[in-house]
Amino acid sequence: MRTRIAYLPLSTYPEAPPDTSVLAAVSFVSSLGYGLQVSTFSVDIPQLYSPMGGLLIDIPGLARAAEDRSKAECRRLQDLVEKAAGTSIPILFKSREVVLGAVLDAAAAEARYCDLSVIPWSGETVLALDMAQSVVFGSGRPSVLVPSSVRAAPVEHVAVAWDGSRVAARALWDSLTLLPEGGRITVLTIRDEKPLSGGDLAALLASSLELRGYNVSPQNLTLGERAIADVLQESALAAGAQLLVMGGYGHSRVRDFILGGATKGVLLDLRLPVLLSH
């Protein structure tokens, strides 16, 4: 029997993700029945020398203290994950020391070797957003952002934000590996956000998925005065979905990520696990 592996990257500098978010991510992986690869990243701060720097501030000493705290957080996070997972999840731990500023690229590269990535989500830290953007746009694999409010439950029902685009199709087919046979899918199509080619896209996708044995409910939605992120998440929760599936809209120029409106809005106020693919 093939084992699918989820990837959990945990950076510790300048701060680690909140414990509640890490525990929620481990709980989500457990509900999927996946194995887990955990990478903890400590920081290596290059030494900077200045003729005047040592007179007022011990810069090398501050750098060493930050490195020591980062390493200690790696050990603490590993203990946290081990205790949370118990014997229910096969886990592979990796601890890596990376030069300052290199953790995002390192995480995106490692994520390419796993079935999907799981990102502990906290709107309180910039690092969570940076990690999500880097892994979603840089790994070529699907990523699930997990807020701390999530409680473990099997993923039997997903809601798909569907506009017929390439990135939406990529996210949809990536998500189907998470669903059991006969799983439920709610198709959410927003009619007044942008021009859509074709007829009733939600019904068209529903008929295709029903042929594959899924239980599908198409919904055509309108924004009115509401934000697209609010409509998608509220509709997904109202339908009883455990996961919202979206294309990772946007593009990157070197390290400058530009997110589409729906993607950015959801990230700013994450209310349920969201699978993003790009």
PDB file of N, CA and C in Angstrom, residues 33-120:
ATOM      1  N   GLY A  33      -4.509  10.594   7.196  1.00  0.00           N
ATOM      2  CA  GLY A  33      -3.857   9.293   7.174  1.00  0.00           C
ATOM      3  C   GLY A  33      -2.535   9.312   6.429  1.00  0.00           C
ATOM      4  N   TYR A  34      -1.945  10.488   6.267  1.00  0.00           N
ATOM      5  CA  TYR A  34      -0.667  10.627   5.580  1.00  0.00           C
ATOM      6  C   TYR A  34       0.488  10.419   6.562  1.00  0.00           C
ATOM      7  N   GLY A  35       1.656  10.064   6.021  1.00  0.00           N
ATOM      8  CA  GLY A  35       2.886  10.190   6.763  1.00  0.00           C
ATOM      9  C   GLY A  35       3.319  11.644   6.764  1.00  0.00           C
ATOM     10  N   LEU A  36       4.328  11.957   7.580  1.00  0.00           N
ATOM     11  CA  LEU A  36       4.705  13.359   7.754  1.00  0.00           C
ATOM     12  C   LEU A  36       6.217  13.518   7.718  1.00  0.00           C
ATOM     13  N   GLN A  37       6.673  14.434   6.876  1.00  0.00           N
ATOM     14  CA  GLN A  37       8.076  14.855   6.905  1.00  0.00           C
ATOM     15  C   GLN A  37       8.128  16.253   7.505  1.00  0.00           C
ATOM     16  N   VAL A  38       8.822  16.400   8.605  1.00  0.00           N
ATOM     17  CA  VAL A  38       8.938  17.682   9.299  1.00  0.00           C
ATOM     18  C   VAL A  38      10.358  18.199   9.133  1.00  0.00           C
ATOM     19  N   SER A  39      10.490  19.413   8.631  1.00  0.00           N
ATOM     20  CA  SER A  39      11.787  20.067   8.551  1.00  0.00           C
ATOM     21  C   SER A  39      11.786  21.289   9.451  1.00  0.00           C
ATOM     22  N   THR A  40      12.689  21.296  10.418  1.00  0.00           N
ATOM     23  CA  THR A  40      12.878  22.480  11.252  1.00  0.00           C
ATOM     24  C   THR A  40      14.111  23.215  10.750  1.00  0.00           C
ATOM     25  N   PHE A  41      13.987  24.521  10.627  1.00  0.00           N
ATOM     26  CA  PHE A  41      15.070  25.337  10.071  1.00  0.00           C
ATOM     27  C   PHE A  41      15.597  26.283  11.138  1.00  0.00           C
ATOM     28  N   SER A  42      16.884  26.150  11.445  1.00  0.00           N
ATOM     29  CA  SER A  42      17.550  27.126  12.299  1.00  0.00           C
ATOM     30  C   SER A  42      18.357  28.072  11.419  1.00  0.00           C
ATOM     31  N   VAL A  43      18.691  29.231  11.975  1.00  0.00           N
ATOM     32  CA  VAL A  43      19.302  30.279  11.168  1.00  0.00           C
ATOM     33  C   VAL A  43      20.809  30.336  11.385  1.00  0.00           C
ATOM     34  N   ASP A  44      21.517  30.591  10.308  1.00  0.00           N
ATOM     35  CA  ASP A  44      22.957  30.865  10.339  1.00  0.00           C
ATOM     36  C   ASP A  44      23.130  32.320   9.926  1.00  0.00           C
ATOM     37  N   ILE A  45      23.538  33.168  10.875  1.00  0.00           N
ATOM     38  CA  ILE A  45      23.670  34.602  10.614  1.00  0.00           C
ATOM     39  C   ILE A  45      25.130  34.915  10.285  1.00  0.00           C
ATOM     40  N   PRO A  46      25.407  35.334   9.050  1.00  0.00           N
ATOM     41  CA  PRO A  46      26.795  35.649   8.687  1.00  0.00           C
ATOM     42  C   PRO A  46      27.360  36.751   9.580  1.00  0.00           C
ATOM     43  N   GLN A  47      28.620  36.626   9.914  1.00  0.00           N
ATOM     44  CA  GLN A  47      29.263  37.613  10.772  1.00  0.00           C
ATOM     45  C   GLN A  47      29.524  38.896   9.990  1.00  0.00           C
ATOM     46  N   LEU A  48      29.152  39.995  10.598  1.00  0.00           N
ATOM     47  CA  LEU A  48      29.372  41.309  10.015  1.00  0.00           C
ATOM     48  C   LEU A  48      30.378  42.058  10.874  1.00  0.00           C
ATOM     49  N   TYR A  49      31.385  42.617  10.249  1.00  0.00           N
ATOM     50  CA  TYR A  49      32.419  43.333  10.981  1.00  0.00           C
ATOM     51  C   TYR A  49      32.361  44.816  10.644  1.00  0.00           C
ATOM     52  N   SER A  50      32.477  45.621  11.682  1.00  0.00           N
ATOM     53  CA  SER A  50      32.488  47.072  11.501  1.00  0.00           C
ATOM     54  C   SER A  50      33.503  47.665  12.465  1.00  0.00           C
ATOM     55  N   PRO A  51      34.297  48.631  12.019  1.00  0.00           N
ATOM     56  CA  PRO A  51      35.283  49.245  12.917  1.00  0.00           C
ATOM     57  C   PRO A  51      34.642  49.844  14.159  1.00  0.00           C
ATOM     58  N   MET A  52      33.392  50.310  14.068  1.00  0.00           N
ATOM     59  CA  MET A  52      32.729  50.950  15.194  1.00  0.00           C
ATOM     60  C   MET A  52      31.682  50.057  15.854  1.00  0.00           C
ATOM     61  N   GLY A  53      31.370  48.916  15.200  1.00  0.00           N
ATOM     62  CA  GLY A  53      30.239  48.122  15.644  1.00  0.00           C
ATOM     63  C   GLY A  53      30.370  47.581  17.044  1.00  0.00           C
ATOM     64  N   GLY A  54      31.592  47.199  17.466  1.00  0.00           N
ATOM     65  CA  GLY A  54      31.760  46.590  18.770  1.00  0.00           C
ATOM     66  C   GLY A  54      31.823  47.559  19.916  1.00  0.00           C
ATOM     67  N   LEU A  55      31.860  48.862  19.637  1.00  0.00           N
ATOM     68  CA  LEU A  55      31.991  49.841  20.716  1.00  0.00           C
ATOM     69  C   LEU A  55      30.702  49.986  21.515  1.00  0.00           C
ATOM     70  N   LEU A  56      29.582  49.940  20.859  1.00  0.00           N
ATOM     71  CA  LEU A  56      28.301  50.163  21.525  1.00  0.00           C
ATOM     72  C   LEU A  56      27.469  48.900  21.639  1.00  0.00           C
ATOM     73  N   ILE A  57      27.517  48.048  20.631  1.00  0.00           N
ATOM     74  CA  ILE A  57      26.677  46.848  20.592  1.00  0.00           C
ATOM     75  C   ILE A  57      27.534  45.648  20.218  1.00  0.00           C
ATOM     76  N   ASP A  58      27.390  44.573  20.959  1.00  0.00           N
ATOM     77  CA  ASP A  58      28.112  43.328  20.659  1.00  0.00           C
ATOM     78  C   ASP A  58      27.346  42.579  19.573  1.00  0.00           C
ATOM     79  N   ILE A  59      27.566  42.988  18.321  1.00  0.00           N
ATOM     80  CA  ILE A  59      26.818  42.397  17.212  1.00  0.00           C
ATOM     81  C   ILE A  59      27.084  40.901  17.060  1.00  0.00           C
ATOM     82  N   PRO A  60      28.344  40.445  17.098  1.00  0.00           N
ATOM     83  CA  PRO A  60      28.572  38.992  17.011  1.00  0.00           C
ATOM     84  C   PRO A  60      27.895  38.233  18.144  1.00  0.00           C
ATOM     85  N   GLY A  61      27.895  38.813  19.348  1.00  0.00           N
ATOM     86  CA  GLY A  61      27.238  38.148  20.473  1.00  0.00           C
ATOM     87  C   GLY A  61      25.740  38.053  20.277  1.00  0.00           C
ATOM     88  N   LEU A  62      25.126  39.113  19.762  1.00  0.00           N
ATOM     89  CA  LEU A  62      23.688  39.085  19.488  1.00  0.00           C
ATOM     90  C   LEU A  62      23.353  38.053  18.424  1.00  0.00           C
ATOM     91  N   ALA A  63      24.210  37.945  17.397  1.00  0.00           N
ATOM     92  CA  ALA A  63      23.978  36.967  16.335  1.00  0.00           C
ATOM     93  C   ALA A  63      24.066  35.549  16.886  1.00  0.00           C
ATOM     94  N   ARG A  64      25.066  35.280  17.739  1.00  0.00           N
ATOM     95  CA  ARG A  64      25.201  33.937  18.321  1.00  0.00           C
ATOM     96  C   ARG A  64      24.005  33.607  19.213  1.00  0.00           C
ATOM     97  N   ALA A  65      23.517  34.590  19.964  1.00  0.00           N
ATOM     98  CA  ALA A  65      22.358  34.360  20.827  1.00  0.00           C
ATOM     99  C   ALA A  65      21.116  34.031  19.999  1.00  0.00           C
ATOM    100  N   ALA A  66      20.948  34.746  18.877  1.00  0.00           N
ATOM    101  CA  ALA A  66      19.804  34.471  17.999  1.00  0.00           C
ATOM    102  C   ALA A  66      19.908  33.074  17.397  1.00  0.00           C
ATOM    103  N   GLU A  67      21.104  32.678  16.999  1.00  0.00           N
ATOM    104  CA  GLU A  67      21.305  31.331  16.455  1.00  0.00           C
ATOM    105  C   GLU A  67      21.004  30.266  17.504  1.00  0.00           C
ATOM    106  N   ASP A  68      21.440  30.491  18.740  1.00  0.00           N
ATOM    107  CA  ASP A  68      21.187  29.520  19.813  1.00  0.00           C
ATOM    108  C   ASP A  68      19.689  29.397  20.100  1.00  0.00           C
ATOM    109  N   ARG A  69      18.985  30.535  20.115  1.00  0.00           N
ATOM    110  CA  ARG A  69      17.534  30.485  20.329  1.00  0.00           C
ATOM    111  C   ARG A  69      16.843  29.725  19.208  1.00  0.00           C
ATOM    112  N   SER A  70      17.301  29.948  17.980  1.00  0.00           N
ATOM    113  CA  SER A  70      16.715  29.277  16.827  1.00  0.00           C
ATOM    114  C   SER A  70      16.898  27.767  16.921  1.00  0.00           C
ATOM    115  N   LYS A  71      18.101  27.331  17.293  1.00  0.00           N
ATOM    116  CA  LYS A  71      18.358  25.891  17.439  1.00  0.00           C
ATOM    117  C   LYS A  71      17.509  25.296  18.561  1.00  0.00           C
ATOM    118  N   ALA A  72      17.377  26.022  19.665  1.00  0.00           N
ATOM    119  CA  ALA A  72      16.567  25.537  20.779  1.00  0.00           C
ATOM    120  C   ALA A  72      15.100  25.404  20.363  1.00  0.00           C
ATOM    121  N   GLU A  73      14.605  26.343  19.556  1.00  0.00           N
ATOM    122  CA  GLU A  73      13.234  26.261  19.070  1.00  0.00           C
ATOM    123  C   GLU A  73      13.043  25.052  18.160  1.00  0.00           C
ATOM    124  N   CYS A  74      14.050  24.714  17.363  1.00  0.00           N
ATOM    125  CA  CYS A  74      13.958  23.517  16.524  1.00  0.00           C
ATOM    126  C   CYS A  74      13.757  22.278  17.383  1.00  0.00           C
ATOM    127  N   ARG A  75      14.538  22.161  18.451  1.00  0.00           N
ATOM    128  CA  ARG A  75      14.407  20.999  19.339  1.00  0.00           C
ATOM    129  C   ARG A  75      13.043  20.985  20.028  1.00  0.00           C
ATOM    130  N   ARG A  76      12.588  22.159  20.453  1.00  0.00           N
ATOM    131  CA  ARG A  76      11.290  22.234  21.134  1.00  0.00           C
ATOM    132  C   ARG A  76      10.148  21.864  20.194  1.00  0.00           C
ATOM    133  N   LEU A  77      10.207  22.357  18.960  1.00  0.00           N
ATOM    134  CA  LEU A  77       9.146  22.056  17.995  1.00  0.00           C
ATOM    135  C   LEU A  77       9.116  20.568  17.650  1.00  0.00           C
ATOM    136  N   GLN A  78      10.288  19.957  17.558  1.00  0.00           N
ATOM    137  CA  GLN A  78      10.303  18.517  17.291  1.00  0.00           C
ATOM    138  C   GLN A  78       9.625  17.760  18.424  1.00  0.00           C
ATOM    139  N   ASP A  79       9.910  18.131  19.659  1.00  0.00           N
ATOM    140  CA  ASP A  79       9.248  17.485  20.801  1.00  0.00           C
ATOM    141  C   ASP A  79       7.737  17.713  20.752  1.00  0.00           C
ATOM    142  N   LEU A  80       7.336  18.930  20.405  1.00  0.00           N
ATOM    143  CA  LEU A  80       5.910  19.259  20.327  1.00  0.00           C
ATOM    144  C   LEU A  80       5.191  18.384  19.314  1.00  0.00           C
ATOM    145  N   VAL A  81       5.791  18.239  18.119  1.00  0.00           N
ATOM    146  CA  VAL A  81       5.171  17.439  17.060  1.00  0.00           C
ATOM    147  C   VAL A  81       5.140  15.963  17.439  1.00  0.00           C
ATOM    148  N   GLU A  82       6.243  15.475  18.009  1.00  0.00           N
ATOM    149  CA  GLU A  82       6.298  14.064  18.398  1.00  0.00           C
ATOM    150  C   GLU A  82       5.208  13.721  19.414  1.00  0.00           C
ATOM    151  N   LYS A  83       5.022  14.585  20.400  1.00  0.00           N
ATOM    152  CA  LYS A  83       4.009  14.325  21.420  1.00  0.00           C
ATOM    153  C   LYS A  83       2.608  14.411  20.831  1.00  0.00           C
ATOM    154  N   ALA A  84       2.393  15.357  19.930  1.00  0.00           N
ATOM    155  CA  ALA A  84       1.061  15.515  19.330  1.00  0.00           C
ATOM    156  C   ALA A  84       0.712  14.342  18.426  1.00  0.00           C
ATOM    157  N   ALA A  85       1.683  13.858  17.681  1.00  0.00           N
ATOM    158  CA  ALA A  85       1.425  12.781  16.713  1.00  0.00           C
ATOM    159  C   ALA A  85       1.311  11.422  17.399  1.00  0.00           C
ATOM    160  N   GLY A  86       2.066  11.231  18.474  1.00  0.00           N
ATOM    161  CA  GLY A  86       2.063   9.927  19.126  1.00  0.00           C
ATOM    162  C   GLY A  86       2.521   8.850  18.170  1.00  0.00           C
ATOM    163  N   THR A  87       1.777   7.770  18.130  1.00  0.00           N
ATOM    164  CA  THR A  87       2.110   6.669  17.226  1.00  0.00           C
ATOM    165  C   THR A  87       1.183   6.626  16.018  1.00  0.00           C
ATOM    166  N   SER A  88       0.355   7.661  15.858  1.00  0.00           N
ATOM    167  CA  SER A  88      -0.658   7.622  14.795  1.00  0.00           C
ATOM    168  C   SER A  88      -0.099   7.998  13.427  1.00  0.00           C
ATOM    169  N   ILE A  89       1.039   8.687  13.391  1.00  0.00           N
ATOM    170  CA  ILE A  89       1.590   9.159  12.124  1.00  0.00           C
ATOM    171  C   ILE A  89       3.053   8.734  12.021  1.00  0.00           C
ATOM    172  N   PRO A  90       3.460   8.082  10.923  1.00  0.00           N
ATOM    173  CA  PRO A  90       4.895   7.877  10.707  1.00  0.00           C
ATOM    174  C   PRO A  90       5.556   9.220  10.367  1.00  0.00           C
ATOM    175  N   ILE A  91       6.618   9.565  11.096  1.00  0.00           N
ATOM    176  CA  ILE A  91       7.231  10.884  10.949  1.00  0.00           C
ATOM    177  C   ILE A  91       8.716  10.754  10.640  1.00  0.00           C
ATOM    178  N   LEU A  92       9.177  11.552   9.705  1.00  0.00           N
ATOM    179  CA  LEU A  92      10.600  11.728   9.436  1.00  0.00           C
ATOM    180  C   LEU A  92      10.964  13.159   9.788  1.00  0.00           C
ATOM    181  N   PHE A  93      11.926  13.332  10.699  1.00  0.00           N
ATOM    182  CA  PHE A  93      12.361  14.665  11.083  1.00  0.00           C
ATOM    183  C   PHE A  93      13.674  15.006  10.399  1.00  0.00           C
ATOM    184  N   LYS A  94      13.761  16.250   9.923  1.00  0.00           N
ATOM    185  CA  LYS A  94      15.014  16.798   9.422  1.00  0.00           C
ATOM    186  C   LYS A  94      15.242  18.134  10.107  1.00  0.00           C
ATOM    187  N   SER A  95      16.465  18.380  10.535  1.00  0.00           N
ATOM    188  CA  SER A  95      16.821  19.669  11.117  1.00  0.00           C
ATOM    189  C   SER A  95      17.926  20.275  10.270  1.00  0.00           C
ATOM    190  N   ARG A  96      17.659  21.467   9.737  1.00  0.00           N
ATOM    191  CA  ARG A  96      18.622  22.095   8.833  1.00  0.00           C
ATOM    192  C   ARG A  96      18.995  23.487   9.324  1.00  0.00           C
ATOM    193  N   GLU A  97      20.267  23.808   9.186  1.00  0.00           N
ATOM    194  CA  GLU A  97      20.739  25.156   9.460  1.00  0.00           C
ATOM    195  C   GLU A  97      20.949  25.860   8.124  1.00  0.00           C
ATOM    196  N   VAL A  98      20.246  26.956   7.907  1.00  0.00           N
ATOM    197  CA  VAL A  98      20.330  27.657   6.628  1.00  0.00           C
ATOM    198  C   VAL A  98      20.742  29.100   6.867  1.00  0.00           C
ATOM    199  N   VAL A  99      21.432  29.647   5.904  1.00  0.00           N
ATOM    200  CA  VAL A  99      21.905  31.016   6.028  1.00  0.00           C
ATOM    201  C   VAL A  99      20.723  31.977   6.058  1.00  0.00           C
ATOM    202  N   LEU A 100      20.899  33.067   6.745  1.00  0.00           N
ATOM    203  CA  LEU A 100      19.839  34.066   6.881  1.00  0.00           C
ATOM    204  C   LEU A 100      19.249  34.433   5.517  1.00  0.00           C
ATOM    205  N   GLY A 101      17.925  34.326   5.383  1.00  0.00           N
ATOM    206  CA  GLY A 101      17.234  34.687   4.144  1.00  0.00           C
ATOM    207  C   GLY A 101      17.017  33.541   3.177  1.00  0.00           C
ATOM    208  N   ALA A 102      17.551  32.345   3.502  1.00  0.00           N
ATOM    209  CA  ALA A 102      17.478  31.232   2.543  1.00  0.00           C
ATOM    210  C   ALA A 102      16.410  30.207   2.878  1.00  0.00           C
ATOM    211  N   VAL A 103      15.691  30.376   3.977  1.00  0.00           N
ATOM    212  CA  VAL A 103      14.779  29.329   4.429  1.00  0.00           C
ATOM    213  C   VAL A 103      13.608  29.117   3.470  1.00  0.00           C
ATOM    214  N   LEU A 104      13.099  30.183   2.856  1.00  0.00           N
ATOM    215  CA  LEU A 104      11.923  30.047   1.996  1.00  0.00           C
ATOM    216  C   LEU A 104      12.237  29.217   0.756  1.00  0.00           C
ATOM    217  N   ASP A 105      13.365  29.490   0.132  1.00  0.00           N
ATOM    218  CA  ASP A 105      13.757  28.706  -1.038  1.00  0.00           C
ATOM    219  C   ASP A 105      14.045  27.255  -0.651  1.00  0.00           C
ATOM    220  N   ALA A 106      14.652  27.056   0.511  1.00  0.00           N
ATOM    221  CA  ALA A 106      14.961  25.698   0.968  1.00  0.00           C
ATOM    222  C   ALA A 106      13.678  24.911   1.195  1.00  0.00           C
ATOM    223  N   ALA A 107      12.676  25.536   1.797  1.00  0.00           N
ATOM    224  CA  ALA A 107      11.402  24.853   2.043  1.00  0.00           C
ATOM    225  C   ALA A 107      10.693  24.513   0.744  1.00  0.00           C
ATOM    226  N   ALA A 108      10.669  25.455  -0.208  1.00  0.00           N
ATOM    227  CA  ALA A 108      10.018  25.196  -1.492  1.00  0.00           C
ATOM    228  C   ALA A 108      10.672  24.035  -2.221  1.00  0.00           C
ATOM    229  N   ALA A 109      12.009  23.949  -2.151  1.00  0.00           N
ATOM    230  CA  ALA A 109      12.728  22.863  -2.824  1.00  0.00           C
ATOM    231  C   ALA A 109      12.423  21.517  -2.169  1.00  0.00           C
ATOM    232  N   GLU A 110      12.388  21.464  -0.841  1.00  0.00           N
ATOM    233  CA  GLU A 110      12.086  20.205  -0.160  1.00  0.00           C
ATOM    234  C   GLU A 110      10.655  19.752  -0.414  1.00  0.00           C
ATOM    235  N   ALA A 111       9.741  20.700  -0.538  1.00  0.00           N
ATOM    236  CA  ALA A 111       8.326  20.364  -0.725  1.00  0.00           C
ATOM    237  C   ALA A 111       8.092  19.588  -2.018  1.00  0.00           C
ATOM    238  N   ARG A 112       8.977  19.706  -2.981  1.00  0.00           N
ATOM    239  CA  ARG A 112       8.799  19.032  -4.271  1.00  0.00           C
ATOM    240  C   ARG A 112       8.884  17.517  -4.152  1.00  0.00           C
ATOM    241  N   TYR A 113       9.394  17.016  -3.043  1.00  0.00           N
ATOM    242  CA  TYR A 113       9.559  15.577  -2.856  1.00  0.00           C
ATOM    243  C   TYR A 113       8.398  14.942  -2.094  1.00  0.00           C
ATOM    244  N   CYS A 114       7.366  15.731  -1.789  1.00  0.00           N
ATOM    245  CA  CYS A 114       6.233  15.225  -1.006  1.00  0.00           C
ATOM    246  C   CYS A 114       4.933  15.389  -1.788  1.00  0.00           C
ATOM    247  N   ASP A 115       3.877  14.720  -1.310  1.00  0.00           N
ATOM    248  CA  ASP A 115       2.600  14.760  -2.011  1.00  0.00           C
ATOM    249  C   ASP A 115       1.902  16.109  -1.862  1.00  0.00           C
ATOM    250  N   LEU A 116       2.014  16.691  -0.690  1.00  0.00           N
ATOM    251  CA  LEU A 116       1.487  18.033  -0.472  1.00  0.00           C
ATOM    252  C   LEU A 116       2.194  18.635   0.728  1.00  0.00           C
ATOM    253  N   SER A 117       2.099  19.939   0.852  1.00  0.00           N
ATOM    254  CA  SER A 117       2.663  20.646   1.998  1.00  0.00           C
ATOM    255  C   SER A 117       1.535  21.094   2.908  1.00  0.00           C
ATOM    256  N   VAL A 118       1.829  21.146   4.197  1.00  0.00           N
ATOM    257  CA  VAL A 118       0.885  21.644   5.188  1.00  0.00           C
ATOM    258  C   VAL A 118       1.556  22.804   5.904  1.00  0.00           C
ATOM    259  N   ILE A 119       0.951  23.995   5.808  1.00  0.00           N
ATOM    260  CA  ILE A 119       1.540  25.213   6.362  1.00  0.00           C
ATOM    261  C   ILE A 119       0.739  25.648   7.580  1.00  0.00           C
ATOM    262  N   PRO A 120       1.349  25.651   8.780  1.00  0.00           N
ATOM    263  CA  PRO A 120       0.636  26.192   9.945  1.00  0.00           C
ATOM    264  C   PRO A 120       0.356  27.677   9.728  1.00  0.00           C
TER     265      PRO A 120
END
